[in-house]
PDB file of C-alpha atoms in Angstrom:
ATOM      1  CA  UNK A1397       0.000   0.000   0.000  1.00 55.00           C
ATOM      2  CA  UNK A1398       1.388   3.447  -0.765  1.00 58.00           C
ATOM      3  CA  UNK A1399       1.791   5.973   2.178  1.00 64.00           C
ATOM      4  CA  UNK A1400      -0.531   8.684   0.070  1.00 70.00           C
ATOM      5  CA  UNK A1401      -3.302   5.951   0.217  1.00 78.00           C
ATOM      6  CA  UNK A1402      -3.042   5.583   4.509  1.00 83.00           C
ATOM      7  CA  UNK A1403      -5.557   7.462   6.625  1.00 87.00           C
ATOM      8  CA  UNK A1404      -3.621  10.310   8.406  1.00 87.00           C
ATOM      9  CA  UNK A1405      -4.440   9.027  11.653  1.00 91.00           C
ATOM     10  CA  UNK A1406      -2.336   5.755  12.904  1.00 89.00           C
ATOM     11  CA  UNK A1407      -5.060   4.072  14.369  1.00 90.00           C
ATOM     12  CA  UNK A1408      -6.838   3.795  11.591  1.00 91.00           C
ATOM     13  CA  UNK A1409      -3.654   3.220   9.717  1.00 89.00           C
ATOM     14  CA  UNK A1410      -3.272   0.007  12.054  1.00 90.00           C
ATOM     15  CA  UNK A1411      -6.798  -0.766  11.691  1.00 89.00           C
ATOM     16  CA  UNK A1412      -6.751  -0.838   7.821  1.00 89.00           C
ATOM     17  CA  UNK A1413      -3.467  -2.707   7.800  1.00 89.00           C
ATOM     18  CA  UNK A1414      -4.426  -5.773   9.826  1.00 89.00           C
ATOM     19  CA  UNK A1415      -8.285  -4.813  11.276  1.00 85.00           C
ATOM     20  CA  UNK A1416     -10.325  -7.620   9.983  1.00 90.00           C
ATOM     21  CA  UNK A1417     -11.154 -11.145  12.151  1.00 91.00           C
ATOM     22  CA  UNK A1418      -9.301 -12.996   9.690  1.00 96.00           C
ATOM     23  CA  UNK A1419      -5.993 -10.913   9.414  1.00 96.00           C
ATOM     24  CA  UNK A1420      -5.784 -10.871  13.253  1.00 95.00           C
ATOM     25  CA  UNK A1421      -5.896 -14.789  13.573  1.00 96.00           C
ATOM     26  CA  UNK A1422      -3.628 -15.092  10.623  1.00 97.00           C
ATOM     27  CA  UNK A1423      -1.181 -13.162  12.475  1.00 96.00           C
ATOM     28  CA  UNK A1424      -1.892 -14.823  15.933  1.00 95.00           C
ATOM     29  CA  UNK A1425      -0.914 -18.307  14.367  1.00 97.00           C
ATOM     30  CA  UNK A1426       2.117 -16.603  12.466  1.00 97.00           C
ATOM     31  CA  UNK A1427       3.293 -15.546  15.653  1.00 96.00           C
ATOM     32  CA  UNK A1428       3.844 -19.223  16.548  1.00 96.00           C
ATOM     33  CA  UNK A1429       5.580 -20.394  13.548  1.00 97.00           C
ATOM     34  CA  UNK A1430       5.676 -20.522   9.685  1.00 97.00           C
ATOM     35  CA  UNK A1431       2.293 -22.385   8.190  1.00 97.00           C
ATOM     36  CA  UNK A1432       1.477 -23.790   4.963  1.00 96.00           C
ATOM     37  CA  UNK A1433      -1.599 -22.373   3.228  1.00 95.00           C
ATOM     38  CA  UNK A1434      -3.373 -25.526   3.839  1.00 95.00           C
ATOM     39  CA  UNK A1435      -2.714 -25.869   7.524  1.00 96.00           C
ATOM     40  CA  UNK A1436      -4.023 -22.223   8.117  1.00 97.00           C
ATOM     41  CA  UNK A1437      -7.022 -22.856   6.805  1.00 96.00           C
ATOM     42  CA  UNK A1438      -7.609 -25.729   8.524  1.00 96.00           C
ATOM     43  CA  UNK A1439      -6.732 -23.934  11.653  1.00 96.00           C
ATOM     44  CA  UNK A1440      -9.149 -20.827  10.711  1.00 96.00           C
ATOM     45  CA  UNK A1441     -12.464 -21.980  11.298  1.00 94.00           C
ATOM     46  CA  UNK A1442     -14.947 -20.812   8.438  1.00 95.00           C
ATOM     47  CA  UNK A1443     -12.126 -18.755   6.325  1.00 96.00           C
ATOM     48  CA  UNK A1444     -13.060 -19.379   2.659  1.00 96.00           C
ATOM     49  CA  UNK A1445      -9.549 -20.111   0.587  1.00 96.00           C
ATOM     50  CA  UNK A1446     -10.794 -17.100  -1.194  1.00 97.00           C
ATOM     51  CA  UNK A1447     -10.855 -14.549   1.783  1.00 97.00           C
ATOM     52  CA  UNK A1448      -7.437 -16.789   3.119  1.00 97.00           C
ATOM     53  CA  UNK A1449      -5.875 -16.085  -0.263  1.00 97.00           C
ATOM     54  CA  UNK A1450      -6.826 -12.147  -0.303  1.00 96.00           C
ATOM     55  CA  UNK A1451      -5.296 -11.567   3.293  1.00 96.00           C
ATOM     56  CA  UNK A1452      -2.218 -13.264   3.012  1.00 97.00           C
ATOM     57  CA  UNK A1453      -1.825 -11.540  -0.465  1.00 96.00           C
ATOM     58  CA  UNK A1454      -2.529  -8.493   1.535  1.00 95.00           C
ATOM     59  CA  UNK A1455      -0.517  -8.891   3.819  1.00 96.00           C
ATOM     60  CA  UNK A1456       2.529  -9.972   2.042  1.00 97.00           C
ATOM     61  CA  UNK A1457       2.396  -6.620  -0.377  1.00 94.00           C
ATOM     62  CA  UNK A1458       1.920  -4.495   2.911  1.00 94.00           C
ATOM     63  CA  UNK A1459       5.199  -6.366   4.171  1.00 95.00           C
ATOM     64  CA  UNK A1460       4.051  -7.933   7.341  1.00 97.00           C
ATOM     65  CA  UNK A1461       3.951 -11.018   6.155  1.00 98.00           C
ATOM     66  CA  UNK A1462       6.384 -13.440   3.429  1.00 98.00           C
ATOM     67  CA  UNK A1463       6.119 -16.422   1.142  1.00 97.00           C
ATOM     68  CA  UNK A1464       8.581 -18.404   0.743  1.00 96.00           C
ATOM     69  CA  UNK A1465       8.312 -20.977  -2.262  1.00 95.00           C
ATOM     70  CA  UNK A1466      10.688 -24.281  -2.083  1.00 92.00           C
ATOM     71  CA  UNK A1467      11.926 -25.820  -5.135  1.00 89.00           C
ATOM     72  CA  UNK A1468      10.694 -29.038  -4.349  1.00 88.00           C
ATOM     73  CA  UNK A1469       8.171 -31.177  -6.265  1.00 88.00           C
ATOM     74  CA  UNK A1470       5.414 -31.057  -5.720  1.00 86.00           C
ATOM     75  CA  UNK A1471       6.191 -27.159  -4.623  1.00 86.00           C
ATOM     76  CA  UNK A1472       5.587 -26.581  -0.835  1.00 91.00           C
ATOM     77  CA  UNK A1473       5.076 -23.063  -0.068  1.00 94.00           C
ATOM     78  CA  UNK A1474       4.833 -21.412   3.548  1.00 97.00           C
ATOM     79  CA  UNK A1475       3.971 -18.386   5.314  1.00 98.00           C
ATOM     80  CA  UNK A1476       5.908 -16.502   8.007  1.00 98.00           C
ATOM     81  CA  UNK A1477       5.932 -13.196   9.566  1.00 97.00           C
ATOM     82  CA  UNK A1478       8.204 -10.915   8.409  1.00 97.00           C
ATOM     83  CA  UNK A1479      10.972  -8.670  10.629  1.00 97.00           C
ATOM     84  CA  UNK A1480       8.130  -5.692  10.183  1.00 96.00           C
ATOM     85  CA  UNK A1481       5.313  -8.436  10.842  1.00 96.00           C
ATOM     86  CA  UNK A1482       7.188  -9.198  14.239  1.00 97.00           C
ATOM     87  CA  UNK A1483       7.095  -5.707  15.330  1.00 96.00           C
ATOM     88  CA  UNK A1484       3.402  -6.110  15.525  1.00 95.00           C
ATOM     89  CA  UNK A1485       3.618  -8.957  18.245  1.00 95.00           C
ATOM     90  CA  UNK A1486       3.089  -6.552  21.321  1.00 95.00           C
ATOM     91  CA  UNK A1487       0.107  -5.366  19.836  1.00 93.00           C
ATOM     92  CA  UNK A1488      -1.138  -8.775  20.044  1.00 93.00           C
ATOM     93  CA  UNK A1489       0.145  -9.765  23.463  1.00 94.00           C
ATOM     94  CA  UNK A1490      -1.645  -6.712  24.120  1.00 94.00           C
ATOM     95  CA  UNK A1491      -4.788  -7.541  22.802  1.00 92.00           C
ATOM     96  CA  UNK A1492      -4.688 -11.252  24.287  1.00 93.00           C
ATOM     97  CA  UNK A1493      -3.739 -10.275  27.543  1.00 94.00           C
ATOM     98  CA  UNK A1494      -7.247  -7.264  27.431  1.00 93.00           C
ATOM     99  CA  UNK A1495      -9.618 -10.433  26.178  1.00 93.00           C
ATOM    100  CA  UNK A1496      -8.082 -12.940  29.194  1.00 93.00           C
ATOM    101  CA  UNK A1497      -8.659 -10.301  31.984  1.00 93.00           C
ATOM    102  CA  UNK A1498     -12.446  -8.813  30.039  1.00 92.00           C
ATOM    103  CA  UNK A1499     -13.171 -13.086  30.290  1.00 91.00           C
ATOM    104  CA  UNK A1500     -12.179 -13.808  33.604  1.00 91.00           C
ATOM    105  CA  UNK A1501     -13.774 -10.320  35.043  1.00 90.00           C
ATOM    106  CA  UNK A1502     -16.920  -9.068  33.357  1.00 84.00           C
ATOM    107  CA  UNK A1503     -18.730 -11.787  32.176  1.00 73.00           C
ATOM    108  CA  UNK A1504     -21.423 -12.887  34.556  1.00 63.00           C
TER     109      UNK A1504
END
């Protein structure tokens, strides 16, 4: 995405960079470790390979995420976070740590 196309505020920056459901669990499982397509969307309950295609895709021209093809047959391609992609991980933490404590004290 080019910088002229970015809201001016950062939140919403953030928010259109990785602000949908399924670009937030993409990320929470790439935290973890590489995947292969297939295994993410096993792991993404009720992703269509459609929308799972469009957000990694999305992801990997914003530079948060890479895909790295192996020369082997037949080819085996995977997903990982990238060095900018790992600067998001305290975001995260963040976020997990505020839906653990909202869980365990305001819901009757």
């Amino acid at each position: 995405m080019l910088k002229k196309e970015l809201p001016d505020c950062p939140v919403a920056t953030t928010v259109q960079l990785i602000g949908n459901k399924w670009k937030l669990l993409i990320l929470r499982n790439l935290l973890v470790r590489p995947w292969r397509f297939n295994e993410l969307q096993k792991s993404l309950d009720g992703i269509s390979q459609k929308v799972l295609t469009e957000s990694l895709r999305s992801m990997e021209s914003d530079g948060i995420v890479i895909r790295t093809v192996y020369a082997e047959v037949p080819p085996r391609v995977e997903y990982s976070l990238s060095e900018l992609g790992e600067t998001l991980r305290p975001i995260l933490d963040a976020m997990q740590a505020w839906g653990t404590d909202y869980k365990q004290n305001n819901i009757s």
